[in-house]
Coordinates of C-alpha atoms in Angstrom, one line a residue:
X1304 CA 120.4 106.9 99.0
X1305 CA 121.2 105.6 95.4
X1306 CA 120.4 108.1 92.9
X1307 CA 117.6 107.9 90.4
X1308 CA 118.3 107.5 86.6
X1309 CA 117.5 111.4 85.8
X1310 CA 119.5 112.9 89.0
X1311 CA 122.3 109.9 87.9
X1312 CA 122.2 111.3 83.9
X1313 CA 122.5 115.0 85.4
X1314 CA 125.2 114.6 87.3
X1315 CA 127.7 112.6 84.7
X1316 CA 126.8 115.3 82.1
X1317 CA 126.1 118.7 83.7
X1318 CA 130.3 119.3 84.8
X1319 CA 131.3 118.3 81.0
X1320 CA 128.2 120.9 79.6
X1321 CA 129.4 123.6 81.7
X1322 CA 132.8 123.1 80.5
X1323 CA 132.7 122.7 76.8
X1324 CA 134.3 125.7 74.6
X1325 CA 132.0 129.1 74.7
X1326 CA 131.3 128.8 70.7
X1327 CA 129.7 125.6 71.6
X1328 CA 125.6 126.4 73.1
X1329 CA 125.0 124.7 76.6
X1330 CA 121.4 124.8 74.8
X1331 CA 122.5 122.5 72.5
X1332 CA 123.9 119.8 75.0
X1333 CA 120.7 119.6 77.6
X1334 CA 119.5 116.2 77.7
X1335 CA 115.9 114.4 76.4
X1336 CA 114.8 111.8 75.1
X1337 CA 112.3 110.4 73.1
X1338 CA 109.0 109.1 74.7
X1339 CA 108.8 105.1 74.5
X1340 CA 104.7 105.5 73.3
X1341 CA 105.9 108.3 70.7
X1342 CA 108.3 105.6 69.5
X1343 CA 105.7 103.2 69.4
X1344 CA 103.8 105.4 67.6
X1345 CA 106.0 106.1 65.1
X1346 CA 107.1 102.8 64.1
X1347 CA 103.6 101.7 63.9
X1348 CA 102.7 104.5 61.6
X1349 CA 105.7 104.1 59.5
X1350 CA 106.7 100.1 59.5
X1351 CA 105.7 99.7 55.9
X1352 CA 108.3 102.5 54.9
X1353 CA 111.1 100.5 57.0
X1354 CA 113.1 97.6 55.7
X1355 CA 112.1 94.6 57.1
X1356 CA 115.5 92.7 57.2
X1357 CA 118.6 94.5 57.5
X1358 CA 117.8 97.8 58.9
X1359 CA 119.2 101.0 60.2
X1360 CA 118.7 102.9 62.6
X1361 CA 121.1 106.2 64.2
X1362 CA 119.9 107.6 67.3
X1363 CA 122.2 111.3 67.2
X1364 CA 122.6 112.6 69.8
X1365 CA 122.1 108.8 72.1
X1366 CA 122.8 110.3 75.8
X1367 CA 122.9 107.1 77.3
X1368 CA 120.9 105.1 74.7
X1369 CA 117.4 104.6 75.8
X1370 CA 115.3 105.7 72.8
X1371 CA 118.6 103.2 71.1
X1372 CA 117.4 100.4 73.2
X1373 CA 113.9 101.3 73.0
X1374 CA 114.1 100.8 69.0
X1375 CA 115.9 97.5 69.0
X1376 CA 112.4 96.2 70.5
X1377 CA 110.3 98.2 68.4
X1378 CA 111.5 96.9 65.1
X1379 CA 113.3 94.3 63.5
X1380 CA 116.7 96.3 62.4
X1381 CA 120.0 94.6 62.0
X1382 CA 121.6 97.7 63.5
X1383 CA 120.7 100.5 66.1
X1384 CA 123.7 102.7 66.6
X1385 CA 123.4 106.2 68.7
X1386 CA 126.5 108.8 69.2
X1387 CA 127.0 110.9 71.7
X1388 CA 129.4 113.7 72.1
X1389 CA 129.5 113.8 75.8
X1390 CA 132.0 111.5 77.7
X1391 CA 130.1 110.8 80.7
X1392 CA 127.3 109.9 78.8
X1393 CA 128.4 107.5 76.4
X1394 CA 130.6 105.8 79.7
X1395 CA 127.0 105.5 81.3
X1396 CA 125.3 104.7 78.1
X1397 CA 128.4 102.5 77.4
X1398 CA 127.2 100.0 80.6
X1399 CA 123.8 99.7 79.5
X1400 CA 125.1 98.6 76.2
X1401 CA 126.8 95.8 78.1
X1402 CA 123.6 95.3 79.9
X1403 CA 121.3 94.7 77.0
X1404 CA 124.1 92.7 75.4
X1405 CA 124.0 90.0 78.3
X1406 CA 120.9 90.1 79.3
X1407 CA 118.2 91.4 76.8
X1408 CA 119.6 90.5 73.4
X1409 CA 119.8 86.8 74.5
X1410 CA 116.1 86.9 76.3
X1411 CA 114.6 88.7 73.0
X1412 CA 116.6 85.6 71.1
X1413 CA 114.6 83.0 73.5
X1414 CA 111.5 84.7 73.0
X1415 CA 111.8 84.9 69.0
X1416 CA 112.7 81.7 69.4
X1417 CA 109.4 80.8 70.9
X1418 CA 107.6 82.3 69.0
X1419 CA 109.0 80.8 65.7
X1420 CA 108.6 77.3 66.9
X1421 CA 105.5 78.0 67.6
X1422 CA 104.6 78.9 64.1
X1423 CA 106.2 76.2 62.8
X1424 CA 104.2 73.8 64.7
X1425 CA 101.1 75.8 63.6
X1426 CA 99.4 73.8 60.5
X1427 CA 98.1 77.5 58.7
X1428 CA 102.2 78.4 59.1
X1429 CA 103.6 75.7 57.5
X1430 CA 101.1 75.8 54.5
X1431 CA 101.7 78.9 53.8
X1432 CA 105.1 78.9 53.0
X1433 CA 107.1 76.5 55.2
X1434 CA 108.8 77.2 58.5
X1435 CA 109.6 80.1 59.8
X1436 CA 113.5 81.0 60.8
X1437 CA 113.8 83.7 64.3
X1438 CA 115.9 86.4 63.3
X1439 CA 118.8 87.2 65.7
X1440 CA 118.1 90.2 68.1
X1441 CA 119.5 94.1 66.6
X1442 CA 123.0 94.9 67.6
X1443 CA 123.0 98.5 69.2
X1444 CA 126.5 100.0 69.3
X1445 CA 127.0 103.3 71.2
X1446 CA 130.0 105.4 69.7
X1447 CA 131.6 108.4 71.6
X1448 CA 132.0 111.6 68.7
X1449 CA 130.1 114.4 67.1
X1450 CA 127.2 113.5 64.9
X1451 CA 128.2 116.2 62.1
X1452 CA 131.8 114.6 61.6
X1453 CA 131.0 111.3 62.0
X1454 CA 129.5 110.1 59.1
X1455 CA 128.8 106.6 59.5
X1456 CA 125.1 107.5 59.5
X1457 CA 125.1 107.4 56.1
X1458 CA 123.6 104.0 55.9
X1459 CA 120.6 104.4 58.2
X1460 CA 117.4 104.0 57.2
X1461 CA 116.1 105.9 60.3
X1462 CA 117.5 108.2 62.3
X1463 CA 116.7 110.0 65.2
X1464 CA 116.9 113.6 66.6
X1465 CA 115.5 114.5 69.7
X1466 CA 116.2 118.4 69.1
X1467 CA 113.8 120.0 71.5
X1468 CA 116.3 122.0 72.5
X1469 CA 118.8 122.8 70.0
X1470 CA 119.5 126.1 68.4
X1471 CA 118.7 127.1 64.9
X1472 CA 122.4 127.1 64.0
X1473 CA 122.5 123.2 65.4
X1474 CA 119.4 122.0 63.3
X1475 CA 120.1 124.0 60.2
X1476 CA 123.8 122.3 60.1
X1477 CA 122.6 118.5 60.8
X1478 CA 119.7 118.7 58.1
X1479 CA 122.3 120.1 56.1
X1480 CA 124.5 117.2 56.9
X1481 CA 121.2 114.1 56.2
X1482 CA 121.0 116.4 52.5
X1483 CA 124.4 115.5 52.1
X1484 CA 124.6 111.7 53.7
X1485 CA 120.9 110.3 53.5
X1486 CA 119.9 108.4 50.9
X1487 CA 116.5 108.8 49.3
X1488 CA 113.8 107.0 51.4
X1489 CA 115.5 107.6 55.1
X1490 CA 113.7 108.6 57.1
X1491 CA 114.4 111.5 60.3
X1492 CA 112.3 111.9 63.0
X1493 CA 112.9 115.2 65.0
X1494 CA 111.3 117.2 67.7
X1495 CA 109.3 120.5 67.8
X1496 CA 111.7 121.6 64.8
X1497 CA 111.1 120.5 60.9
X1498 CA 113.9 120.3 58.2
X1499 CA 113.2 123.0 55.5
X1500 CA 113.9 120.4 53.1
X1501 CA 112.5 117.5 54.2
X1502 CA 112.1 115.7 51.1
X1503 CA 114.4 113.3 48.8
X1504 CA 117.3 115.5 48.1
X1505 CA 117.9 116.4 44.3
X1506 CA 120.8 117.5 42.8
X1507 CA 120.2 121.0 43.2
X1508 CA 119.8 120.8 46.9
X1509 CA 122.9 118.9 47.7
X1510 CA 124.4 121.8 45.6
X1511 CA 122.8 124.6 47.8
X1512 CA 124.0 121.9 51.2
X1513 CA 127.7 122.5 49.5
X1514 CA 127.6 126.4 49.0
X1515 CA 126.0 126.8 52.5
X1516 CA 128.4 124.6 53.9
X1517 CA 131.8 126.4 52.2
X1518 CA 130.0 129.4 53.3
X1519 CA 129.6 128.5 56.8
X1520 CA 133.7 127.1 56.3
X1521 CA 134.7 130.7 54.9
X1522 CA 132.9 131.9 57.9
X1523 CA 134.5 130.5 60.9
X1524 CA 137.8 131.0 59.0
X1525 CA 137.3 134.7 59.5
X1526 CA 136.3 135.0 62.9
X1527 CA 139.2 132.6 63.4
X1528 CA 141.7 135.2 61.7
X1529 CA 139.7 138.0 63.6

């Protein structure tokens, strides 16, 4: 019998958990997602704090891309990008990409499409301020690699951790990393956990992000030596 999407998720990942180095929390690689009406939620609540044209948005930790996919409807970003650490993941994740690239960017194109000449041919429309031009679906882009080296997240305007199930250590080190990356206005939407400082970082913060983090480096270089 052909396996169903959460037995087919378990199985790519649950070998590769199991087998990742002892310093590294299995805790920390279980996999959720964000709800589709929690998502809907949010980015009706928030929409007005969201850039209308050009967009960001960074799913970390993206398993195989859903709540990704599931923002590229929601809102009009140029870019959706998740990473994922886990191989088997991204490979499955990596499929669906393909998917929504030849299938559902072109039928969300059609339907702006639509919609746009619709508008146009709407009398209120064009006296308001003349025709209206469909924007091209979001790209969404699913990268293999750790979410606290990479830092191509810089740029998002939204980003999105599901961290239900991480560990203290793991959520302490990736608000410390959006203190250090984020610029002010991003916005971070986590789960069942709250960033300490969750507001626009001053200077004084990103100077306490920079002693905790050569701490935490001064750290692992002694247990190393140990």
């Amino acid at each position: 019998a052909p396996l169903r999407p959460g037995s087919l998720i378990r199985e790519r990942c649950r070998d590769e958990m199991f087998a990742k180095d002892a310093e590294e929390s299995v805790r920390d690689l279980v996999y959720g997602e964000f709800g589709f009406m929690s998502m809907v939620a949010f980015f009706k609540n928030h929409r007005d704090k969201i850039p209308k044209t050009g967009g960001v948005c960074y799913d970390l930790g993206s398993g195989v891309g859903r709540p990704a996919f599931a923002a590229a409807t929601l809102h009009p970003f140029e870019r959706v990008v998740g990473l994922e650490c886990l191989a088997g993941l991204h490979a499955l994740g990596a499929e669906l990409c393909a998917l929504y690239n030849a299938e559902v960017a072109p039928a969300m194109a059609a339907a702006m499409n639509s919609h746009a000449a619709a508008m146009n041919n709407n009398n209120g429309a064009e006296a308001a301020g003349g025709a209206i031009i469909p924007r091209p679906p979001p790209s969404v882009e699913l990268l293999h690699g750790d979410f606290l080296v990479n830092d191509s997240w810089r740029d998002a305007d939204v980003v999105l951790v599901n961290s239900c199930c991480f560990s203290a250590d793991l959520f302490a080190r990736i608000e410390q990393r959006a203190v250090q990356l984020l610029r002010p206005g991003a916005l971070v939407v986590t789960l069942r956990q709250t960033f300490l400082n969750h507001v626009v970082p001053s200077k004084e913060t990103e100077k306490v992000a920079a002693k905790a983090a050569a701490e935490a480096e001064a750290a692992a270089a002694d247990a190393a030596e140990a």
